[in-house]
mmCIF file of C-alpha atoms in Angstrom:
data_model
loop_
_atom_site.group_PDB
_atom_site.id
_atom_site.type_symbol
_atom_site.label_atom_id
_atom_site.label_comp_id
_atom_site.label_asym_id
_atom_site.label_seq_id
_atom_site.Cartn_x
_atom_site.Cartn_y
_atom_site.Cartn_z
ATOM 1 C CA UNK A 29 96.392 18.029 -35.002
ATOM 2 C CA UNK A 30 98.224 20.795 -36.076
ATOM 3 C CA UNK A 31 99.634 23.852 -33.754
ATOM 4 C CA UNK A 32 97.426 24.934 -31.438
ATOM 5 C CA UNK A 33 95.111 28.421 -31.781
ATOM 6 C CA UNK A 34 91.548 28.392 -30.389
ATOM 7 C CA UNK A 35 90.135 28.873 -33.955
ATOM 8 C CA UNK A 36 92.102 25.757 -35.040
ATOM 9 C CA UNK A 37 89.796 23.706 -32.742
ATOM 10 C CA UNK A 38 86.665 25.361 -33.797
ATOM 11 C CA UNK A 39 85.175 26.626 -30.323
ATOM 12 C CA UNK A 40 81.611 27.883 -32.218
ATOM 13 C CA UNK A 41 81.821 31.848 -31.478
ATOM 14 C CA UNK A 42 78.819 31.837 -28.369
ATOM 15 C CA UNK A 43 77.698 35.679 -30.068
ATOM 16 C CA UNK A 44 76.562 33.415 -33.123
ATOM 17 C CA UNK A 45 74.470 30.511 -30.816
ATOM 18 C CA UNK A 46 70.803 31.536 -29.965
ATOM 19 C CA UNK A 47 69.784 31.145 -26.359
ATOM 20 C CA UNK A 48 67.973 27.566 -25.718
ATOM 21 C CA UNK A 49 64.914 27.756 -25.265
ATOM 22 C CA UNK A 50 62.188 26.199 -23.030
ATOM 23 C CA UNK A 51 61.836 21.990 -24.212
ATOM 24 C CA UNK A 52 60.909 20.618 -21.457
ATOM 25 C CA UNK A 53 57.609 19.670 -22.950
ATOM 26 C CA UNK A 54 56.706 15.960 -22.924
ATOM 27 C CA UNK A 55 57.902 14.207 -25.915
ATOM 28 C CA UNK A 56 54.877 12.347 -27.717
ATOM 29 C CA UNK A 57 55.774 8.897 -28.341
ATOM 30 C CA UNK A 58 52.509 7.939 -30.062
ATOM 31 C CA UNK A 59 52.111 5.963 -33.248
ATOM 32 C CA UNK A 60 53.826 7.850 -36.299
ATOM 33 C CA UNK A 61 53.540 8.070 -39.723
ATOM 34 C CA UNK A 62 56.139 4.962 -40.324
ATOM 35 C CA UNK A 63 53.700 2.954 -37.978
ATOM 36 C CA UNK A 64 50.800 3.725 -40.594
ATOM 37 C CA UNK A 65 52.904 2.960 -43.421
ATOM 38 C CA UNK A 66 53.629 -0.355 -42.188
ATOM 39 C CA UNK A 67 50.151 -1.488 -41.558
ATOM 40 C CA UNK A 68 48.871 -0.467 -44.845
ATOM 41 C CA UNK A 69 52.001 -2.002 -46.531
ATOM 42 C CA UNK A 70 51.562 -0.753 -49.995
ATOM 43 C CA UNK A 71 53.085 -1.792 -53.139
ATOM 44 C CA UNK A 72 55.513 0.947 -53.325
ATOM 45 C CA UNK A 73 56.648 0.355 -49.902
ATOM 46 C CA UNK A 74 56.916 -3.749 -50.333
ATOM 47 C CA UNK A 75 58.607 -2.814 -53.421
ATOM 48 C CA UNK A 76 61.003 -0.073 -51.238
ATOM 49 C CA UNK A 77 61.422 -3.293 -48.490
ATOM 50 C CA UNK A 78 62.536 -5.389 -51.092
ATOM 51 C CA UNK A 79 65.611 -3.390 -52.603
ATOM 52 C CA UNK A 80 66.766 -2.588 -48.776
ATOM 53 C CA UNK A 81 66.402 -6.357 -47.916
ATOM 54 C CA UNK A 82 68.692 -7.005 -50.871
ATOM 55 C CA UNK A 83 70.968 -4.896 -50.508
ATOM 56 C CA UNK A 84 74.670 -5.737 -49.247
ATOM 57 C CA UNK A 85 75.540 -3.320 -47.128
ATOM 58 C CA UNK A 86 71.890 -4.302 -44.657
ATOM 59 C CA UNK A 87 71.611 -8.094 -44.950
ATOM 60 C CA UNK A 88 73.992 -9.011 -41.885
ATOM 61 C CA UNK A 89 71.924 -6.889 -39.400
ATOM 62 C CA UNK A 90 68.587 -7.558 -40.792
ATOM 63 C CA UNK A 91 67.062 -7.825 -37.746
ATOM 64 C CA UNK A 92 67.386 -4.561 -36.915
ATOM 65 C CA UNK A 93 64.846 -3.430 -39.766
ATOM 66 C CA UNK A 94 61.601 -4.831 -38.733
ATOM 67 C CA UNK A 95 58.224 -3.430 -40.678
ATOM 68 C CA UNK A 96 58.150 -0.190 -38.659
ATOM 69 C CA UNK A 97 61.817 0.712 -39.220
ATOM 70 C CA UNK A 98 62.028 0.272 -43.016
ATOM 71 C CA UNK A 99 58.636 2.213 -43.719
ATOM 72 C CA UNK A 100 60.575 4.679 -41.258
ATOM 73 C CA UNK A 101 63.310 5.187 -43.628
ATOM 74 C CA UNK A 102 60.834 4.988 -46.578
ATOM 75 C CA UNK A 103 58.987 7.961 -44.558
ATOM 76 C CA UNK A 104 62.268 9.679 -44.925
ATOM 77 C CA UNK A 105 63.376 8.938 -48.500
ATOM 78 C CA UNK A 106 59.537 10.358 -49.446
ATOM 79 C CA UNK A 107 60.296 13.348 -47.629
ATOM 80 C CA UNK A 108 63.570 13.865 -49.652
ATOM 81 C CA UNK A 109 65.734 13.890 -46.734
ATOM 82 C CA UNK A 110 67.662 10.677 -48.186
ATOM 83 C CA UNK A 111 68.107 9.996 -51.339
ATOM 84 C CA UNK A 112 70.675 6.636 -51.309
ATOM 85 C CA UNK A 113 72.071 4.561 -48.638
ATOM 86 C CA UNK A 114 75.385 3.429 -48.020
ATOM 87 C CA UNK A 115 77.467 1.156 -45.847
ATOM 88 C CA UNK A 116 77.431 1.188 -42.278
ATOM 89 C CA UNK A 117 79.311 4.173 -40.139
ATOM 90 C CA UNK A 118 78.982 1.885 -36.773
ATOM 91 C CA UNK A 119 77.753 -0.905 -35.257
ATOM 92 C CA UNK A 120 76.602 -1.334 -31.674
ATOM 93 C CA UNK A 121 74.820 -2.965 -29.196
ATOM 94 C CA UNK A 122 71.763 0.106 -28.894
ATOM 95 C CA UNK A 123 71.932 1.319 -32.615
ATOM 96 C CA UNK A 124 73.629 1.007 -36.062
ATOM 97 C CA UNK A 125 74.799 4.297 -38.576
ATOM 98 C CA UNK A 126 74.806 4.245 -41.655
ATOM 99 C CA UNK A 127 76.241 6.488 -44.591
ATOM 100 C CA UNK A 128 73.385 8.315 -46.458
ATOM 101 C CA UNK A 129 73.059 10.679 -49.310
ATOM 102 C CA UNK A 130 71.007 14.011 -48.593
ATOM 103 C CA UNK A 131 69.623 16.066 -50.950
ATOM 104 C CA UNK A 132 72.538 18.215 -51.174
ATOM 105 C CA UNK A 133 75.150 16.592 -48.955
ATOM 106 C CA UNK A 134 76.129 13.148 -47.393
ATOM 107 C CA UNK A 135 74.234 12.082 -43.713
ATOM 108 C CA UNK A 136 74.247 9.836 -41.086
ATOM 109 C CA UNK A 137 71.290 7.526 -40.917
ATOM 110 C CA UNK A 138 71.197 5.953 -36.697
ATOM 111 C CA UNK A 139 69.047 2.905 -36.476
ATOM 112 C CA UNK A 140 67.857 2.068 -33.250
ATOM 113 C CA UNK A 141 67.528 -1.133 -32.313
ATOM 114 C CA UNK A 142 63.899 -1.740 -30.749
ATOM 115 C CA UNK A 143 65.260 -5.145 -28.828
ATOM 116 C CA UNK A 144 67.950 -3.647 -27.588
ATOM 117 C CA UNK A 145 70.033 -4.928 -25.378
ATOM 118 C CA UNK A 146 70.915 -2.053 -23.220
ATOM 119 C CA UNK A 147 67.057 -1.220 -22.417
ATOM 120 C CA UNK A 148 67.400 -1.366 -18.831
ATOM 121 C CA UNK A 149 70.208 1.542 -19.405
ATOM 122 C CA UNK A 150 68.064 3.908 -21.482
ATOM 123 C CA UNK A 151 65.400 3.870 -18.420
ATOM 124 C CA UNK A 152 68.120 4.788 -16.272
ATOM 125 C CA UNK A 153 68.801 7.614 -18.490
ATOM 126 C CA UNK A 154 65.114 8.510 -18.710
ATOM 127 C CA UNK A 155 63.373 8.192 -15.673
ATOM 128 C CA UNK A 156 63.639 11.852 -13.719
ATOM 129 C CA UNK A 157 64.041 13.687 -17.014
ATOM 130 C CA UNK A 158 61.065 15.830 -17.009
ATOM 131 C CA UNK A 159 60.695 15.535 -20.939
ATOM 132 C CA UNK A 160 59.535 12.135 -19.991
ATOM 133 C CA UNK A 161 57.021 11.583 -17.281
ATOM 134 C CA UNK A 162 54.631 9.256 -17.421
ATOM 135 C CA UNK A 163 56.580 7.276 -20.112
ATOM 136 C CA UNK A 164 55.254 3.689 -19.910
ATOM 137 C CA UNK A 165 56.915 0.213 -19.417
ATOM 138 C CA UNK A 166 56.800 -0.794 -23.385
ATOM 139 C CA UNK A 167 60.312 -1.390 -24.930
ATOM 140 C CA UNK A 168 59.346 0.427 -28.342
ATOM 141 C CA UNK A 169 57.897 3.416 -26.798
ATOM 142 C CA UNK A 170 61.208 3.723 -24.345
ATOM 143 C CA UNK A 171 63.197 3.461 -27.695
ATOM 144 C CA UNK A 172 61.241 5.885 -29.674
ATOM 145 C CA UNK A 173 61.900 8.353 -26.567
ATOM 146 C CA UNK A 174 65.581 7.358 -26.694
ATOM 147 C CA UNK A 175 65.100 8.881 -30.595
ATOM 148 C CA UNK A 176 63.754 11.453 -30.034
ATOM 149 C CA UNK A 177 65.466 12.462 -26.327
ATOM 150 C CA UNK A 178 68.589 12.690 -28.757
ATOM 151 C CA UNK A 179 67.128 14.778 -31.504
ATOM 152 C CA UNK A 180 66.231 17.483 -28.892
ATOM 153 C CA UNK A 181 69.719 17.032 -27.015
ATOM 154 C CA UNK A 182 71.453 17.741 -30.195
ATOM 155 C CA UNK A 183 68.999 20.930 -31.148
ATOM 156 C CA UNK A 184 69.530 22.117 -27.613
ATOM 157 C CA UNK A 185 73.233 22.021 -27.884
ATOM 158 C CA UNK A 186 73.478 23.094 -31.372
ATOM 159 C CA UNK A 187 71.797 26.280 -29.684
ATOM 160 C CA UNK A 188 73.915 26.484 -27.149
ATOM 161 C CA UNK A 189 77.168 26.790 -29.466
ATOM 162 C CA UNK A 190 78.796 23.350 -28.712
ATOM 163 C CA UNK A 191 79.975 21.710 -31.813
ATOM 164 C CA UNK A 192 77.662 19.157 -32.534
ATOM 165 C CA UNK A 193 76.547 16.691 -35.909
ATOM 166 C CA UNK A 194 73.334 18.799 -36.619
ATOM 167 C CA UNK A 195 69.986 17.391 -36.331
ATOM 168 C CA UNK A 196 67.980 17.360 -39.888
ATOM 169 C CA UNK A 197 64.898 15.020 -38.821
ATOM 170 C CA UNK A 198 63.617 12.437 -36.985
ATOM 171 C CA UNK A 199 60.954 9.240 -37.740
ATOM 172 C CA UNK A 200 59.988 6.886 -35.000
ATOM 173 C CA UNK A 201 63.522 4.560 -34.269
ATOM 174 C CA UNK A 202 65.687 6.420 -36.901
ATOM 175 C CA UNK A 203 67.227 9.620 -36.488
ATOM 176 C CA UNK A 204 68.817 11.511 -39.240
ATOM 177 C CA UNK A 205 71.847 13.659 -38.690
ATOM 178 C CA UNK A 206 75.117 15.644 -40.563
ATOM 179 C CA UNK A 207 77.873 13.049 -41.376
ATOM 180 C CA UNK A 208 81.052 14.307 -39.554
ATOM 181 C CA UNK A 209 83.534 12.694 -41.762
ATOM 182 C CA UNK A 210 84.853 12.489 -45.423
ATOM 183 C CA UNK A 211 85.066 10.575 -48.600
ATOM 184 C CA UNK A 212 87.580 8.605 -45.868
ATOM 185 C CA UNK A 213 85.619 7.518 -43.679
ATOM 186 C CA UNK A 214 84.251 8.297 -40.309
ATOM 187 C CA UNK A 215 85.837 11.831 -38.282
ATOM 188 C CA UNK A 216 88.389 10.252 -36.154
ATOM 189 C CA UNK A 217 87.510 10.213 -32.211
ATOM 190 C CA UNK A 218 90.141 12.298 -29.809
ATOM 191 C CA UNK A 219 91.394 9.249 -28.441
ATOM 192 C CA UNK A 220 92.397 8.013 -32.334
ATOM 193 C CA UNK A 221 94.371 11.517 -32.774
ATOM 194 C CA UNK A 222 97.792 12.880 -32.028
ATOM 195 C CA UNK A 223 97.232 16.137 -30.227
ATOM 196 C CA UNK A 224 100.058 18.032 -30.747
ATOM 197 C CA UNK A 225 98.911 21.100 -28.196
ATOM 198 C CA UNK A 226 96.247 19.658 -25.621
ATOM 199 C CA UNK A 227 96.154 22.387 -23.718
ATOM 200 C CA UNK A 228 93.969 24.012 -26.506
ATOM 201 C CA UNK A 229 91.895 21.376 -27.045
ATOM 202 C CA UNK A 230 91.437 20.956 -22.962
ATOM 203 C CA UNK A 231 89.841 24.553 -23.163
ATOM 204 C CA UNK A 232 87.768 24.377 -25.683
ATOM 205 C CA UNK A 233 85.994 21.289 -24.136
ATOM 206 C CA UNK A 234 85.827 22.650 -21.020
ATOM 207 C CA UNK A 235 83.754 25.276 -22.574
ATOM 208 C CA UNK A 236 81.820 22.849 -24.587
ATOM 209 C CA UNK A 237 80.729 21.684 -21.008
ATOM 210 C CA UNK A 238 79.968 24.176 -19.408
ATOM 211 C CA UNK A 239 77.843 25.781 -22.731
ATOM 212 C CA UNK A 240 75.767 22.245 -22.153
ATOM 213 C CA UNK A 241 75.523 22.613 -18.770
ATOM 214 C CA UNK A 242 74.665 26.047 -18.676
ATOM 215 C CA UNK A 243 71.583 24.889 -21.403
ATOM 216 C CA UNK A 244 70.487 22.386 -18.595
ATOM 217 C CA UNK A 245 72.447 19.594 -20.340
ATOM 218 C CA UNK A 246 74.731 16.772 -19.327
ATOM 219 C CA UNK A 247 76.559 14.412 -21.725
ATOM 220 C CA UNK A 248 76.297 11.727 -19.202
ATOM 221 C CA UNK A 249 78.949 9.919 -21.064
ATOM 222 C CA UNK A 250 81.485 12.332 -21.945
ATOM 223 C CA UNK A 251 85.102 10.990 -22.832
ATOM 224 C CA UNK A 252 87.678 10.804 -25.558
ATOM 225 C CA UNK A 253 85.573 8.456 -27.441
ATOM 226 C CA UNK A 254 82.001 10.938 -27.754
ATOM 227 C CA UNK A 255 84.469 13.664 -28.947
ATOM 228 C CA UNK A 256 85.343 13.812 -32.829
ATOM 229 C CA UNK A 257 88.365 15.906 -34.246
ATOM 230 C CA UNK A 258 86.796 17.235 -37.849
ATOM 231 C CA UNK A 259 88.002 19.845 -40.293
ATOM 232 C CA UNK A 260 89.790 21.997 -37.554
ATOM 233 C CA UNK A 261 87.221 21.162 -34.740
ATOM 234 C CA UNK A 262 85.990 19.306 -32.204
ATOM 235 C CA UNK A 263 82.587 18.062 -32.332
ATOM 236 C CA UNK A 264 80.387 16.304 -29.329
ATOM 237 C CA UNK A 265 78.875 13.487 -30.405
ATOM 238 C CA UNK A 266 76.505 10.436 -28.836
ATOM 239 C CA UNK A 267 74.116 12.998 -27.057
ATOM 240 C CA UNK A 268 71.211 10.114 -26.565
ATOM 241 C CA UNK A 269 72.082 9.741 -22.617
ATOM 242 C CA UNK A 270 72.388 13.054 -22.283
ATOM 243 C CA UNK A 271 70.166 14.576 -19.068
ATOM 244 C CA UNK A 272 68.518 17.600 -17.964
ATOM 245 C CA UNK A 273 70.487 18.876 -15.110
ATOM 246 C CA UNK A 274 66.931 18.010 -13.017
ATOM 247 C CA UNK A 275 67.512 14.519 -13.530
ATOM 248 C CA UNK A 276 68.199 12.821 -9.721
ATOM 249 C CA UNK A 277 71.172 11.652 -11.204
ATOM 250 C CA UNK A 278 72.604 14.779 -12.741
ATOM 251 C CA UNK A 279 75.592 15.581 -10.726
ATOM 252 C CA UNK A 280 76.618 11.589 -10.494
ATOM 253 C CA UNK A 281 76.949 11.843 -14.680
ATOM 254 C CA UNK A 282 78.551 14.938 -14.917
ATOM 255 C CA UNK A 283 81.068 14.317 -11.855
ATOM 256 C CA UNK A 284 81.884 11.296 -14.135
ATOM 257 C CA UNK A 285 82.105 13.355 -17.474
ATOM 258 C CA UNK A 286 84.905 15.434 -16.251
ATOM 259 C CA UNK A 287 86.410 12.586 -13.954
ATOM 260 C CA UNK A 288 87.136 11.080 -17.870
ATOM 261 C CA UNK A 289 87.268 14.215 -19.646
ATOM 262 C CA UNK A 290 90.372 15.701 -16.702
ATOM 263 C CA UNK A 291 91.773 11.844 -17.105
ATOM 264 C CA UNK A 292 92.243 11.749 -20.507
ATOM 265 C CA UNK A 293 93.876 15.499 -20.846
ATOM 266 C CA UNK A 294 96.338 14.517 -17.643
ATOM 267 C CA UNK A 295 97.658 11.398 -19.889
ATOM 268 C CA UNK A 296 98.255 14.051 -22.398
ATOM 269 C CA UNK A 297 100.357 15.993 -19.865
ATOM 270 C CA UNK A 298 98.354 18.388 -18.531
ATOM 271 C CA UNK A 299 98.117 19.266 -15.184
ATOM 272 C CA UNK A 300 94.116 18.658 -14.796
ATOM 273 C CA UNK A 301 92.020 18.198 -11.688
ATOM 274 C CA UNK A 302 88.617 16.970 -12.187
ATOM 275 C CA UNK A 303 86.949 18.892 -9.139
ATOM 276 C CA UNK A 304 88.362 21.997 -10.660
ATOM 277 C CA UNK A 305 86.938 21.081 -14.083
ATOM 278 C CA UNK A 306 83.456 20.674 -12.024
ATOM 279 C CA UNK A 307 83.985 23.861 -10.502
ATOM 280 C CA UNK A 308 84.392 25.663 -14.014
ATOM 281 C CA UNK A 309 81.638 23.855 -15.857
ATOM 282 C CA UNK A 310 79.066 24.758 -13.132
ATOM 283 C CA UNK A 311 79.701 28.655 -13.022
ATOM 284 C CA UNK A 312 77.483 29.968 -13.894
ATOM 285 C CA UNK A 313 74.124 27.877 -13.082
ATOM 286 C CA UNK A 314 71.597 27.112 -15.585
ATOM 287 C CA UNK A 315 69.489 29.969 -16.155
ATOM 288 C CA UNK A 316 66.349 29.301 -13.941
ATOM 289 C CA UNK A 317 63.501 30.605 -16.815
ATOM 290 C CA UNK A 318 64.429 27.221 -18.208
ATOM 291 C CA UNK A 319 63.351 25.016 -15.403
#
């Protein structure tokens, strides 16, 4: 990173975000689209199947694409959100990305995993978040939650002026985002990059905190390695843990989000405190009309 000015590390200008509004609606989990096109199975969708089956860049995590999944990203190539794929972003235990093409620019393409392994964790995660009473016991629909949970984490921060990979759709186990990166590769994370003035950077995620926080957000999971460094700024990424601030929970996760985030600026040599970063990131409280 380059010298430090608070426009070099893009903190979004807060007169430009709109105010968040009120999501705390139940998130329908029901059957979608994808679900129907997998039943009827079609010849155009066999014949879609086929080519993904086929191709390189998908046949060493083919279990990942069950029926559902692949008429999910058929649902989304019909509705001209992605028009090619490429080769994978990431790999991980919950979800793979993949490199996409938009209509008009390249996207990420997450793929997550209905076994996954980490299923027990998403419940943690969701059970006490509001969004999501009265979600049952079945591993698909605590996935398709997970999906979703993440779309509306990333629309409420977007809102909220934190840099974040913006949201462009969603389709049962696959969400579709903005590809933070170049013709390179993947945006590298802030643990990958030499910051040359921290102290900058320290601010501007402080703010990005307290912006989330202030939205009734918490990253949950917030460290050098869920922060990107991208064309001059930082950008929050992996927002699919992230809670209401009603969650029971709540305060544990974000008294662990700037435990890491203070941490990692102190081995940059910064003089941080983490109870001081709590202290700044929870002034003001949420605005109660969003409870």
């Amino acid at each position: 990173m380059g010298q430090g000015t608070d426009a070099e590390y893009g903190l979004v200008d807060l007169e430009e975000a709109e105010t968040p509004g009120d999501e705390w609606e139940e998130i329908d989990v029901s059957d979608t689209e994808a679900d129907r096109i997998a039943r009827k199975r079609d010849r155009k969708f066999e014949q879609f199947e086929e080519r993904i089956k086929d191709a390189d860049q998908f046949k060493v995590e083919q279990s990942v694409f069950d029926d559902a999944t692949l008429a999910a990203l058929y649902k989304l190539v019909q509705d001209g959100y992605v028009e090619a794929f490429g080769g994978p972003l990431s790999t991980g235990k919950e979800a793979n990305v993949y490199h996409a093409l938009g209509d008009d620019r390249d996207v990420a393409v997450k793929v997550y995993r209905i076994n996954a392994s980490n299923f027990r964790h998403m419940r943690d995660y969701l059970e006490g978040d509001p969004r999501f009473e009265g979600l049952g016991g079945k591993k698909k629909d605590v996935v398709l939650a997970w999906t979703k949970k993440e779309y509306a984490n990333l629309m409420r921060a977007e809102k909220a002026g934190v840099r974040v990979p913006e949201p462009i759709a969603t389709e049962r186990n696959v969400l579709l985002m903005e590809y933070i990166g170049n013709e390179d590769g993947r945006a590298k994370r802030l643990g990958e990059v030499h910051i040359e003035n921290p102290q900058t950077a320290y601010e501007v995620m402080r703010e990005y905190m307290r912006r989330l926080y202030a939205a009734g957000l918490i990253h949950g999971d917030l460290s050098e390695y869920n922060v990107v460094f991208h064309e001059g700024q930082l950008v929050v990424i992996d927002l699919g843990q992230a809670v209401t601030v009603h969650h029971p929970n709540s305060r544990t996760f974000l008294e662990r989000d700037c435990e890491n985030v203070a941490n990692f600026f102190s081995r940059q040599g910064l003089e941080t405190d983490a109870e001081e970063l709590l202290e700044f990131v929870t002034d003001p409280e949420p605005d109660p009309s969003r409870d």
